[in-house]
Amino acid sequence: MDFALHSPATQPLLDVIFSNKRLQNPDEFFFQTIAFNPHIRAPGACLYTSMPSELSMGYPARYVIWSQQMSFCPTKYVRWVCILGSPHVPELRRTFHLFANKMHADYYPEAYDCMEQWYFTRLQREWKIGHVDWEAFQPWAYRFLTCSRYHLD
């Protein structure tokens, strides 16, 4: 994070991105840009373009249901994205994704509460056992991705 915010290599990008008030998700744009441009030299940046088979699986760290995927969304879509709620909680607990997109605080608020409780229970368990809970975290989903194998240290 220190590199992202304070490196001379990222400052021009930060200035441009955050000066554009019409850019809806400047943080997402910024971090993706430094992650996939190795000449910026951000720690962990990908050295090679992802394989086409990896691109078809979407961004593996983010759980999202798009309307174009013809996936079942028992709640509702907003701008082609399924708004996650209580019906999704069992799947969210099982998935290998690190983040979920998208929840609204005023729509199925109990879903967020359930996920927060599950998360803190997991952290407490890991604290007690002294290591990562391998039942909850599934590194196989990331191990062989191009960026996992070929990145800057």
mmCIF file of C-alpha atoms in Angstrom:
data_model
loop_
_atom_site.group_PDB
_atom_site.id
_atom_site.type_symbol
_atom_site.label_atom_id
_atom_site.label_comp_id
_atom_site.label_asym_id
_atom_site.label_seq_id
_atom_site.Cartn_x
_atom_site.Cartn_y
_atom_site.Cartn_z
ATOM 1 C CA MET A 1 0.000 0.000 0.000
ATOM 2 C CA ASP A 2 2.882 2.319 0.748
ATOM 3 C CA PHE A 3 4.199 1.829 -2.801
ATOM 4 C CA ALA A 4 0.775 2.473 -4.325
ATOM 5 C CA LEU A 5 0.256 5.735 -2.485
ATOM 6 C CA HIS A 6 3.775 7.139 -2.241
ATOM 7 C CA SER A 7 5.879 5.882 -5.152
ATOM 8 C CA PRO A 8 6.939 8.524 -7.699
ATOM 9 C CA ALA A 9 5.880 5.998 -10.360
ATOM 10 C CA THR A 10 2.244 6.071 -9.217
ATOM 11 C CA GLN A 11 1.829 9.780 -8.499
ATOM 12 C CA PRO A 12 1.000 10.896 -12.071
ATOM 13 C CA LEU A 13 -1.588 8.111 -12.312
ATOM 14 C CA LEU A 14 -3.126 9.044 -8.956
ATOM 15 C CA ASP A 15 -3.306 12.686 -10.006
ATOM 16 C CA VAL A 16 -5.105 11.873 -13.258
ATOM 17 C CA ILE A 17 -7.483 9.295 -11.824
ATOM 18 C CA PHE A 18 -8.582 11.279 -8.797
ATOM 19 C CA SER A 19 -8.881 14.571 -10.645
ATOM 20 C CA ASN A 20 -11.477 13.045 -12.984
ATOM 21 C CA LYS A 21 -14.735 13.411 -11.031
ATOM 22 C CA ARG A 22 -16.690 11.387 -13.611
ATOM 23 C CA LEU A 23 -14.671 8.221 -13.056
ATOM 24 C CA GLN A 24 -17.003 6.008 -11.012
ATOM 25 C CA ASN A 25 -14.527 3.591 -9.406
ATOM 26 C CA PRO A 26 -11.127 5.281 -9.326
ATOM 27 C CA ASP A 27 -9.696 2.872 -6.755
ATOM 28 C CA GLU A 28 -10.522 -0.188 -8.866
ATOM 29 C CA PHE A 29 -9.074 1.437 -11.960
ATOM 30 C CA PHE A 30 -5.918 2.500 -10.103
ATOM 31 C CA PHE A 31 -5.076 -0.848 -8.515
ATOM 32 C CA GLN A 32 -5.765 -2.822 -11.695
ATOM 33 C CA THR A 33 -3.562 -0.418 -13.639
ATOM 34 C CA ILE A 34 -0.556 -0.794 -11.354
ATOM 35 C CA ALA A 35 -1.080 -4.563 -11.034
ATOM 36 C CA PHE A 36 -1.017 -5.188 -14.790
ATOM 37 C CA ASN A 37 1.733 -2.760 -15.818
ATOM 38 C CA PRO A 38 5.017 -4.279 -14.614
ATOM 39 C CA HIS A 39 7.028 -1.266 -15.807
ATOM 40 C CA ILE A 40 5.543 0.642 -12.836
ATOM 41 C CA ARG A 41 7.350 -1.947 -10.652
ATOM 42 C CA ALA A 42 4.604 -2.395 -8.068
ATOM 43 C CA PRO A 43 5.308 -5.359 -5.770
ATOM 44 C CA GLY A 44 3.305 -8.356 -6.994
ATOM 45 C CA ALA A 45 2.604 -6.861 -10.430
ATOM 46 C CA CYS A 46 1.875 -9.384 -13.181
ATOM 47 C CA LEU A 47 4.719 -9.910 -15.637
ATOM 48 C CA TYR A 48 2.624 -11.474 -18.401
ATOM 49 C CA THR A 49 -0.884 -11.175 -19.788
ATOM 50 C CA SER A 50 -3.322 -13.742 -18.405
ATOM 51 C CA MET A 51 -4.147 -16.804 -20.473
ATOM 52 C CA PRO A 52 -7.448 -16.666 -22.426
ATOM 53 C CA SER A 53 -8.795 -19.536 -20.303
ATOM 54 C CA GLU A 54 -8.187 -17.430 -17.181
ATOM 55 C CA LEU A 55 -9.979 -14.447 -18.658
ATOM 56 C CA SER A 56 -13.087 -16.523 -19.350
ATOM 57 C CA MET A 57 -13.386 -17.329 -15.639
ATOM 58 C CA GLY A 58 -13.656 -13.645 -14.778
ATOM 59 C CA TYR A 59 -11.682 -11.986 -12.039
ATOM 60 C CA PRO A 60 -11.084 -14.942 -9.705
ATOM 61 C CA ALA A 61 -10.839 -12.887 -6.516
ATOM 62 C CA ARG A 62 -14.320 -11.374 -6.894
ATOM 63 C CA TYR A 63 -17.601 -13.267 -6.648
ATOM 64 C CA VAL A 64 -20.086 -11.555 -8.959
ATOM 65 C CA ILE A 65 -23.149 -12.707 -10.893
ATOM 66 C CA TRP A 66 -23.617 -10.850 -14.170
ATOM 67 C CA SER A 67 -26.930 -10.883 -16.007
ATOM 68 C CA GLN A 68 -25.079 -11.723 -19.243
ATOM 69 C CA GLN A 69 -23.889 -15.019 -17.739
ATOM 70 C CA MET A 70 -27.434 -16.337 -17.632
ATOM 71 C CA SER A 71 -26.847 -17.318 -13.996
ATOM 72 C CA PHE A 72 -29.667 -17.552 -11.506
ATOM 73 C CA CYS A 73 -30.158 -14.432 -9.377
ATOM 74 C CA PRO A 74 -32.881 -14.962 -6.734
ATOM 75 C CA THR A 75 -32.723 -11.325 -5.639
ATOM 76 C CA LYS A 76 -32.499 -8.555 -8.264
ATOM 77 C CA TYR A 77 -30.218 -7.048 -10.890
ATOM 78 C CA VAL A 78 -28.982 -3.453 -10.839
ATOM 79 C CA ARG A 79 -27.030 -2.382 -13.921
ATOM 80 C CA TRP A 80 -26.521 -6.018 -14.984
ATOM 81 C CA VAL A 81 -25.084 -7.061 -11.595
ATOM 82 C CA CYS A 82 -26.984 -9.336 -9.212
ATOM 83 C CA ILE A 83 -27.423 -7.680 -5.821
ATOM 84 C CA LEU A 84 -26.399 -10.319 -3.300
ATOM 85 C CA GLY A 85 -28.581 -11.122 -0.332
ATOM 86 C CA SER A 86 -29.538 -13.851 2.129
ATOM 87 C CA PRO A 87 -30.153 -16.456 -0.597
ATOM 88 C CA HIS A 88 -26.473 -16.145 -1.573
ATOM 89 C CA VAL A 89 -24.954 -16.592 1.911
ATOM 90 C CA PRO A 90 -24.432 -20.398 1.702
ATOM 91 C CA GLU A 91 -22.646 -20.057 -1.656
ATOM 92 C CA LEU A 92 -20.548 -17.115 -0.443
ATOM 93 C CA ARG A 93 -19.351 -19.209 2.489
ATOM 94 C CA ARG A 94 -18.210 -21.986 0.125
ATOM 95 C CA THR A 95 -16.701 -20.009 -2.730
ATOM 96 C CA PHE A 96 -12.957 -19.540 -3.268
ATOM 97 C CA HIS A 97 -13.406 -15.844 -4.088
ATOM 98 C CA LEU A 98 -11.961 -13.269 -1.690
ATOM 99 C CA PHE A 99 -14.503 -10.489 -2.300
ATOM 100 C CA ALA A 100 -18.213 -10.319 -3.109
ATOM 101 C CA ASN A 101 -19.822 -7.857 -5.512
ATOM 102 C CA LYS A 102 -22.383 -6.426 -4.857
ATOM 103 C CA MET A 103 -24.338 -5.970 -1.643
ATOM 104 C CA HIS A 104 -26.527 -3.013 -0.709
ATOM 105 C CA ALA A 105 -26.776 -2.032 2.958
ATOM 106 C CA ASP A 106 -30.547 -1.508 2.707
ATOM 107 C CA TYR A 107 -31.327 -4.664 0.699
ATOM 108 C CA TYR A 108 -31.157 -7.953 2.630
ATOM 109 C CA PRO A 109 -29.069 -6.289 5.364
ATOM 110 C CA GLU A 110 -29.041 -9.536 7.329
ATOM 111 C CA ALA A 111 -26.885 -11.110 4.592
ATOM 112 C CA TYR A 112 -24.068 -8.689 5.330
ATOM 113 C CA ASP A 113 -24.462 -9.351 9.066
ATOM 114 C CA CYS A 114 -24.296 -13.125 8.472
ATOM 115 C CA MET A 115 -21.158 -12.803 6.352
ATOM 116 C CA GLU A 116 -19.529 -10.511 8.889
ATOM 117 C CA GLN A 117 -20.270 -12.981 11.699
ATOM 118 C CA TRP A 118 -18.926 -15.873 9.592
ATOM 119 C CA TYR A 119 -15.761 -13.887 8.808
ATOM 120 C CA PHE A 120 -15.031 -13.031 12.435
ATOM 121 C CA THR A 121 -15.730 -16.616 13.518
ATOM 122 C CA ARG A 122 -13.178 -17.744 10.915
ATOM 123 C CA LEU A 123 -10.612 -15.245 12.174
ATOM 124 C CA GLN A 124 -11.161 -16.389 15.746
ATOM 125 C CA ARG A 125 -10.707 -20.030 14.686
ATOM 126 C CA GLU A 126 -7.477 -19.212 12.841
ATOM 127 C CA TRP A 127 -6.217 -17.316 15.864
ATOM 128 C CA LYS A 128 -6.864 -20.380 18.045
ATOM 129 C CA ILE A 129 -5.282 -22.933 15.684
ATOM 130 C CA GLY A 130 -2.381 -20.620 14.824
ATOM 131 C CA HIS A 131 -2.591 -20.845 11.033
ATOM 132 C CA VAL A 132 -4.850 -20.292 8.039
ATOM 133 C CA ASP A 133 -8.081 -22.280 8.072
ATOM 134 C CA TRP A 134 -7.492 -24.372 4.938
ATOM 135 C CA GLU A 135 -11.119 -25.500 4.914
ATOM 136 C CA ALA A 136 -12.164 -21.894 4.418
ATOM 137 C CA PHE A 137 -9.347 -20.652 2.154
ATOM 138 C CA GLN A 138 -8.750 -22.540 -1.089
ATOM 139 C CA PRO A 139 -5.389 -21.545 -2.622
ATOM 140 C CA TRP A 140 -5.778 -24.032 -5.502
ATOM 141 C CA ALA A 141 -7.962 -21.464 -7.264
ATOM 142 C CA TYR A 142 -4.993 -19.081 -7.512
ATOM 143 C CA ARG A 143 -1.899 -21.293 -7.494
ATOM 144 C CA PHE A 144 -1.548 -21.812 -11.242
ATOM 145 C CA LEU A 145 -2.805 -18.487 -12.563
ATOM 146 C CA THR A 146 -0.319 -16.617 -14.731
ATOM 147 C CA CYS A 147 -0.039 -13.713 -12.284
ATOM 148 C CA SER A 148 0.465 -16.080 -9.354
ATOM 149 C CA ARG A 149 3.369 -17.790 -11.079
ATOM 150 C CA TYR A 150 4.944 -14.797 -12.836
ATOM 151 C CA HIS A 151 4.980 -11.598 -10.815
ATOM 152 C CA LEU A 152 7.384 -9.071 -9.362
ATOM 153 C CA ASP A 153 8.627 -9.781 -5.859
#
